[in-house]
Short mmCIF file of C-alpha atoms in Angstrom, two decimals:
data_model
loop_
_atom_site.label_atom_id
_atom_site.label_comp_id
_atom_site.label_asym_id
_atom_site.label_seq_id
_atom_site.Cartn_x
_atom_site.Cartn_y
_atom_site.Cartn_z
CA MET A 2 -54.95 -96.15 -23.64
CA SER A 3 -56.56 -94.54 -20.61
CA THR A 4 -60.35 -94.34 -20.55
CA SER A 5 -60.12 -90.89 -18.96
CA TYR A 6 -59.64 -89.08 -22.29
CA GLN A 7 -60.25 -89.34 -26.03
CA LEU A 8 -57.46 -88.73 -28.53
CA ILE A 9 -58.40 -88.11 -32.15
CA LYS A 10 -55.34 -88.74 -34.30
CA GLY A 11 -54.59 -86.16 -36.94
CA ARG A 12 -52.51 -85.67 -40.06
CA VAL A 13 -51.13 -82.14 -39.56
CA PRO A 14 -48.65 -80.81 -36.95
CA LEU A 15 -51.29 -79.33 -34.61
CA LEU A 16 -52.63 -80.72 -31.32
CA ILE A 17 -55.74 -79.07 -29.86
CA SER A 18 -56.07 -79.80 -26.14
CA MET A 19 -59.39 -79.13 -24.36
CA PRO A 20 -58.56 -79.86 -20.70
CA HIS A 21 -61.72 -78.30 -19.24
CA ASN A 22 -64.23 -79.75 -21.72
CA GLY A 23 -65.06 -82.91 -19.71
CA GLN A 24 -68.39 -83.02 -17.89
CA GLU A 25 -68.42 -86.31 -15.97
CA ILE A 26 -67.67 -86.86 -12.29
CA PRO A 27 -66.93 -90.39 -11.02
CA GLU A 28 -69.64 -91.62 -8.67
CA ASP A 29 -67.30 -92.00 -5.69
CA ILE A 30 -66.39 -88.30 -5.95
CA ALA A 31 -69.87 -87.04 -6.86
CA ASN A 32 -71.26 -88.64 -3.70
CA LYS A 33 -69.16 -86.19 -1.65
CA MET A 34 -70.16 -83.09 -3.62
CA THR A 35 -72.94 -80.54 -3.31
CA GLU A 36 -75.89 -80.68 -5.69
CA GLN A 37 -74.72 -77.49 -7.38
CA ALA A 38 -71.25 -78.92 -7.94
CA LYS A 39 -72.74 -81.92 -9.73
CA GLN A 40 -74.09 -79.53 -12.36
CA VAL A 41 -70.45 -78.60 -13.21
CA PRO A 42 -71.29 -74.96 -14.07
CA ASP A 43 -67.64 -73.94 -14.61
CA THR A 44 -67.07 -76.30 -17.53
CA ASP A 45 -65.51 -75.00 -20.76
CA TRP A 46 -68.76 -75.89 -22.45
CA TYR A 47 -69.08 -77.45 -25.94
CA LYS A 48 -65.48 -76.96 -27.01
CA ASP A 49 -65.52 -80.22 -28.98
CA LYS A 50 -68.67 -79.09 -30.81
CA LEU A 51 -67.33 -75.60 -31.42
CA TYR A 52 -64.08 -76.98 -32.90
CA ASP A 53 -65.64 -79.88 -34.82
CA PHE A 54 -64.26 -78.45 -38.08
CA ALA A 55 -60.73 -79.12 -36.82
CA VAL A 56 -61.19 -82.86 -37.37
CA GLU A 57 -61.65 -82.27 -41.10
CA LEU A 58 -58.61 -79.99 -41.11
CA GLY A 59 -56.55 -82.90 -39.76
CA ALA A 60 -55.71 -81.63 -36.27
CA TYR A 61 -54.97 -83.99 -33.41
CA ILE A 62 -57.57 -83.40 -30.67
CA LEU A 63 -57.36 -84.38 -27.01
CA ILE A 64 -60.50 -84.29 -24.85
CA PRO A 65 -60.81 -85.43 -21.21
CA LYS A 66 -63.79 -87.40 -19.95
CA TYR A 67 -63.92 -85.92 -16.46
CA ASN A 68 -64.68 -82.44 -15.25
CA ARG A 69 -62.21 -79.91 -13.88
CA TYR A 70 -63.91 -80.31 -10.48
CA VAL A 71 -62.39 -83.81 -10.28
CA ILE A 72 -58.91 -82.45 -10.96
CA ASP A 73 -57.76 -79.45 -12.97
CA LEU A 74 -55.62 -80.77 -15.79
CA ASN A 75 -54.31 -77.25 -16.41
CA ARG A 76 -52.72 -76.83 -12.97
CA ASP A 77 -49.26 -77.71 -11.66
CA PRO A 78 -49.49 -80.98 -9.66
CA ASN A 79 -47.07 -79.46 -7.16
CA GLY A 80 -49.51 -76.66 -6.41
CA VAL A 81 -47.49 -73.80 -7.93
CA ASP A 82 -49.71 -70.72 -8.35
CA LEU A 83 -50.10 -69.68 -12.01
CA TYR A 84 -51.10 -66.12 -11.20
CA PRO A 85 -49.44 -64.99 -7.93
CA GLY A 86 -51.50 -62.31 -6.24
CA ALA A 87 -54.66 -63.10 -8.23
CA ASN A 88 -57.55 -65.31 -7.18
CA SER A 89 -57.27 -68.74 -8.75
CA THR A 90 -58.54 -72.28 -8.29
CA GLU A 91 -56.56 -75.24 -6.97
CA LEU A 92 -55.39 -78.49 -8.54
CA CYS A 93 -58.44 -80.14 -6.95
CA PRO A 94 -60.87 -77.24 -6.67
CA THR A 95 -62.83 -76.85 -3.44
CA THR A 96 -64.95 -73.88 -4.53
CA ALA A 97 -66.78 -72.96 -7.73
CA PHE A 98 -66.04 -69.75 -9.65
CA ASP A 99 -68.82 -68.08 -7.60
CA LEU A 100 -66.99 -69.20 -4.41
CA SER A 101 -69.73 -71.66 -3.42
CA PRO A 102 -68.39 -74.90 -1.84
CA LEU A 103 -68.03 -77.95 -4.08
CA TYR A 104 -68.00 -80.50 -1.25
CA ARG A 105 -70.35 -81.35 1.56
CA ASP A 106 -69.06 -80.73 5.06
CA GLY A 107 -66.27 -83.15 5.99
CA TYR A 108 -65.65 -84.47 2.48
CA MET A 109 -62.95 -82.16 1.11
CA PRO A 110 -60.17 -84.09 -0.65
CA ASP A 111 -57.10 -84.69 1.51
CA ASP A 112 -53.54 -85.15 0.27
CA GLN A 113 -54.01 -88.89 -0.23
CA GLU A 114 -57.12 -88.33 -2.33
CA ILE A 115 -55.45 -85.62 -4.38
CA ASN A 116 -52.51 -87.92 -5.12
CA ARG A 117 -54.95 -90.65 -6.15
CA ARG A 118 -56.61 -88.29 -8.63
CA ILE A 119 -53.24 -87.18 -10.00
CA ALA A 120 -52.37 -90.79 -10.75
CA LEU A 121 -55.79 -91.72 -12.15
CA TYR A 122 -56.73 -88.64 -14.17
CA TRP A 123 -53.97 -86.01 -14.36
CA GLN A 124 -51.02 -88.15 -15.35
CA PRO A 125 -52.72 -90.04 -18.21
CA TYR A 126 -53.84 -86.79 -19.86
CA HIS A 127 -50.39 -85.25 -19.60
CA GLN A 128 -48.74 -88.43 -20.81
CA ALA A 129 -51.02 -88.24 -23.85
CA ILE A 130 -50.00 -84.62 -24.50
CA SER A 131 -46.30 -85.44 -24.19
CA ILE A 132 -46.42 -88.56 -26.36
CA THR A 133 -48.58 -86.88 -29.01
CA LEU A 134 -46.37 -83.80 -29.25
CA ASP A 135 -43.30 -86.04 -29.55
CA GLU A 136 -45.03 -88.06 -32.27
CA ILE A 137 -45.98 -84.91 -34.19
CA LYS A 138 -42.51 -83.45 -33.84
CA GLN A 139 -40.83 -86.64 -35.03
CA HIS A 140 -43.11 -86.86 -38.05
CA PHE A 141 -43.30 -83.19 -39.05
CA GLY A 142 -40.18 -81.62 -37.53
CA GLN A 143 -42.09 -79.40 -35.11
CA ALA A 144 -45.41 -79.25 -33.27
CA VAL A 145 -47.97 -76.61 -32.36
CA LEU A 146 -50.24 -76.97 -29.32
CA LEU A 147 -53.46 -74.97 -29.09
CA GLU A 148 -55.00 -74.90 -25.64
CA ALA A 149 -58.72 -74.40 -26.29
CA HIS A 150 -60.55 -72.85 -23.33
CA SER A 151 -63.65 -70.78 -22.67
CA ILE A 152 -65.15 -68.91 -19.72
CA LEU A 153 -68.17 -66.79 -18.87
CA SER A 154 -67.87 -63.19 -20.01
CA HIS A 155 -68.30 -61.97 -16.41
CA VAL A 156 -66.52 -63.74 -13.54
CA PRO A 157 -65.87 -61.18 -10.76
CA ARG A 158 -63.63 -63.65 -8.92
CA PHE A 159 -61.05 -63.53 -11.71
CA PHE A 160 -61.45 -60.22 -13.53
CA GLU A 161 -63.40 -56.95 -13.47
CA GLY A 162 -66.12 -56.15 -15.97
CA ARG A 163 -66.60 -58.02 -19.24
CA LEU A 164 -63.77 -60.14 -20.59
CA PRO A 165 -62.56 -59.52 -24.17
CA ASP A 166 -63.88 -62.12 -26.62
CA PHE A 167 -60.57 -63.68 -27.73
CA ASN A 168 -57.91 -63.90 -25.01
CA PHE A 169 -54.61 -65.30 -26.26
CA GLY A 170 -51.75 -66.23 -23.96
CA ASN A 171 -48.22 -67.43 -24.65
CA ALA A 172 -46.73 -66.92 -21.18
CA ASP A 173 -45.63 -63.39 -22.08
CA GLY A 174 -43.74 -64.62 -25.11
CA LYS A 175 -42.14 -67.74 -23.65
CA SER A 176 -44.36 -70.55 -24.98
CA CYS A 177 -44.35 -69.88 -28.73
CA SER A 178 -42.34 -67.94 -31.27
CA GLU A 179 -42.99 -64.24 -31.69
CA MET A 180 -43.68 -64.92 -35.37
CA MET A 181 -46.51 -67.34 -34.57
CA LEU A 182 -48.23 -64.91 -32.22
CA GLU A 183 -47.84 -62.11 -34.76
CA LYS A 184 -49.49 -64.26 -37.43
CA VAL A 185 -52.40 -64.96 -35.09
CA GLN A 186 -52.73 -61.30 -34.12
CA SER A 187 -52.81 -60.29 -37.79
CA LEU A 188 -56.01 -62.28 -38.37
CA ASP A 189 -59.28 -60.37 -38.66
CA PHE A 190 -61.27 -61.15 -35.51
CA SER A 191 -63.78 -58.32 -36.00
CA PRO A 192 -66.41 -57.74 -34.76
CA TYR A 193 -64.93 -59.59 -31.78
CA SER A 194 -62.46 -58.02 -29.36
CA MET A 195 -59.01 -59.60 -28.95
CA ILE A 196 -56.14 -59.29 -26.49
CA SER A 197 -52.86 -61.13 -25.94
CA ASN A 198 -51.34 -61.86 -22.52
CA GLY A 199 -54.02 -59.93 -20.67
CA ARG A 200 -55.74 -61.57 -17.69
CA PHE A 201 -55.03 -64.99 -19.21
CA LYS A 202 -51.42 -65.64 -20.18
CA GLY A 203 -51.65 -69.42 -20.56
CA GLY A 204 -52.08 -72.06 -17.89
CA PHE A 205 -49.82 -74.88 -16.80
CA ILE A 206 -50.10 -76.85 -20.05
CA THR A 207 -49.15 -73.88 -22.23
CA ARG A 208 -46.22 -73.00 -19.98
CA GLU A 209 -45.02 -76.57 -19.47
CA TYR A 210 -45.10 -77.81 -23.07
CA GLY A 211 -44.47 -74.61 -25.01
CA GLN A 212 -40.75 -74.82 -25.79
CA PRO A 213 -40.14 -72.91 -29.02
CA ALA A 214 -36.39 -73.54 -28.85
CA ASN A 215 -37.27 -77.24 -28.94
CA LYS A 216 -39.70 -76.72 -31.86
CA VAL A 217 -42.86 -77.05 -29.77
CA HIS A 218 -45.02 -73.90 -29.82
CA ALA A 219 -47.97 -73.54 -27.43
CA LEU A 220 -50.74 -70.93 -27.41
CA GLN A 221 -53.80 -70.70 -25.19
CA LEU A 222 -57.11 -69.22 -26.29
CA GLU A 223 -59.59 -68.31 -23.57
CA LEU A 224 -62.76 -67.62 -25.56
CA SER A 225 -65.57 -65.67 -23.93
CA GLN A 226 -68.64 -67.92 -23.81
CA ILE A 227 -70.88 -65.01 -24.76
CA THR A 228 -69.59 -65.50 -28.33
CA TYR A 229 -71.31 -68.88 -28.76
CA MET A 230 -73.64 -69.58 -25.83
CA ASN A 231 -76.67 -68.34 -23.96
CA GLU A 232 -74.70 -67.79 -20.79
CA ALA A 233 -77.63 -67.61 -18.39
CA SER A 234 -78.87 -71.08 -19.35
CA LEU A 235 -75.46 -72.52 -20.37
CA GLU A 236 -76.97 -73.58 -23.69
CA TYR A 237 -75.17 -73.75 -27.02
CA ASN A 238 -76.45 -71.06 -29.40
CA GLU A 239 -76.25 -72.27 -33.00
CA THR A 240 -76.67 -68.76 -34.43
CA LEU A 241 -73.90 -67.25 -32.34
CA ALA A 242 -71.64 -70.26 -32.88
CA ALA A 243 -72.06 -70.04 -36.64
CA GLN A 244 -70.74 -66.48 -36.50
CA VAL A 245 -67.65 -67.17 -34.37
CA LYS A 246 -66.69 -70.50 -35.93
CA PRO A 247 -65.15 -68.96 -39.07
CA LYS A 248 -62.80 -66.96 -36.82
CA LEU A 249 -61.78 -70.11 -34.96
CA LYS A 250 -61.31 -71.96 -38.24
CA ALA A 251 -59.07 -69.17 -39.54
CA LEU A 252 -57.05 -69.43 -36.32
CA VAL A 253 -56.61 -73.18 -36.64
CA GLU A 254 -55.66 -72.87 -40.32
CA CYS A 255 -53.15 -70.17 -39.41
CA LEU A 256 -51.50 -72.41 -36.79
CA ILE A 257 -51.35 -75.35 -39.19
CA GLU A 258 -49.83 -73.16 -41.89
CA PHE A 259 -47.24 -71.81 -39.45
CA ALA A 260 -46.28 -75.33 -38.36
CA GLN A 261 -45.92 -76.55 -41.92
CA ASP A 262 -44.12 -73.50 -43.34
CA THR A 263 -41.51 -72.98 -40.61
CA ARG A 264 -40.54 -76.51 -39.67
CA ASP A 265 -37.21 -76.59 -41.46
#
């Protein structure tokens, strides 16, 4: 097994992938980065802590070791733009969400370095997704993939104003069955706001692995960090988290139930 990720084996037909949860940067890459970049401010913070209940529910969970600044596991390795016409970050990001540079002058990754990172960090994570989904499908008849993400409530680079709290994406209906999305949308997310296929429609992983005709259903959740964090200090807020966790647990239980009830 690669040391670039952790895979927690489950007992139900759900894989939760957290591709932007990793915080580490290998020393050889960190040495080329700015001091601000080393603080990895654009991390999907504390996703493993926020979804810790999912282990007890029996979900498979995949968590990378390294930060999205090393390589973005949710981007196409061929550089295909996920949101044509919108501002987005690259496979190997060169700027932070606030557009500040990630690398010191003269140290931006070239094609050879990008290919090295694909081989070392991107491919092992995606191999783990593929193998795990195949394993789940063989054992249970079908698989559900939940892409667990989070982002600051205000990021002018990507969207105007404040982001809704729960942002679901299924590639405009292509990555999971209509029935599964309807079941999710029927859950009570109040007092939180919820939208489907708004600014975030699902990244590369959702679009690549979500193949409902092949009994693999993928759904991305981009959760606003204001629901569980003190955004200014990037600190986990236990009080806020305790309020949003029951909504996340209901979501995970809904996906497990869907996978178990409709597999025949």
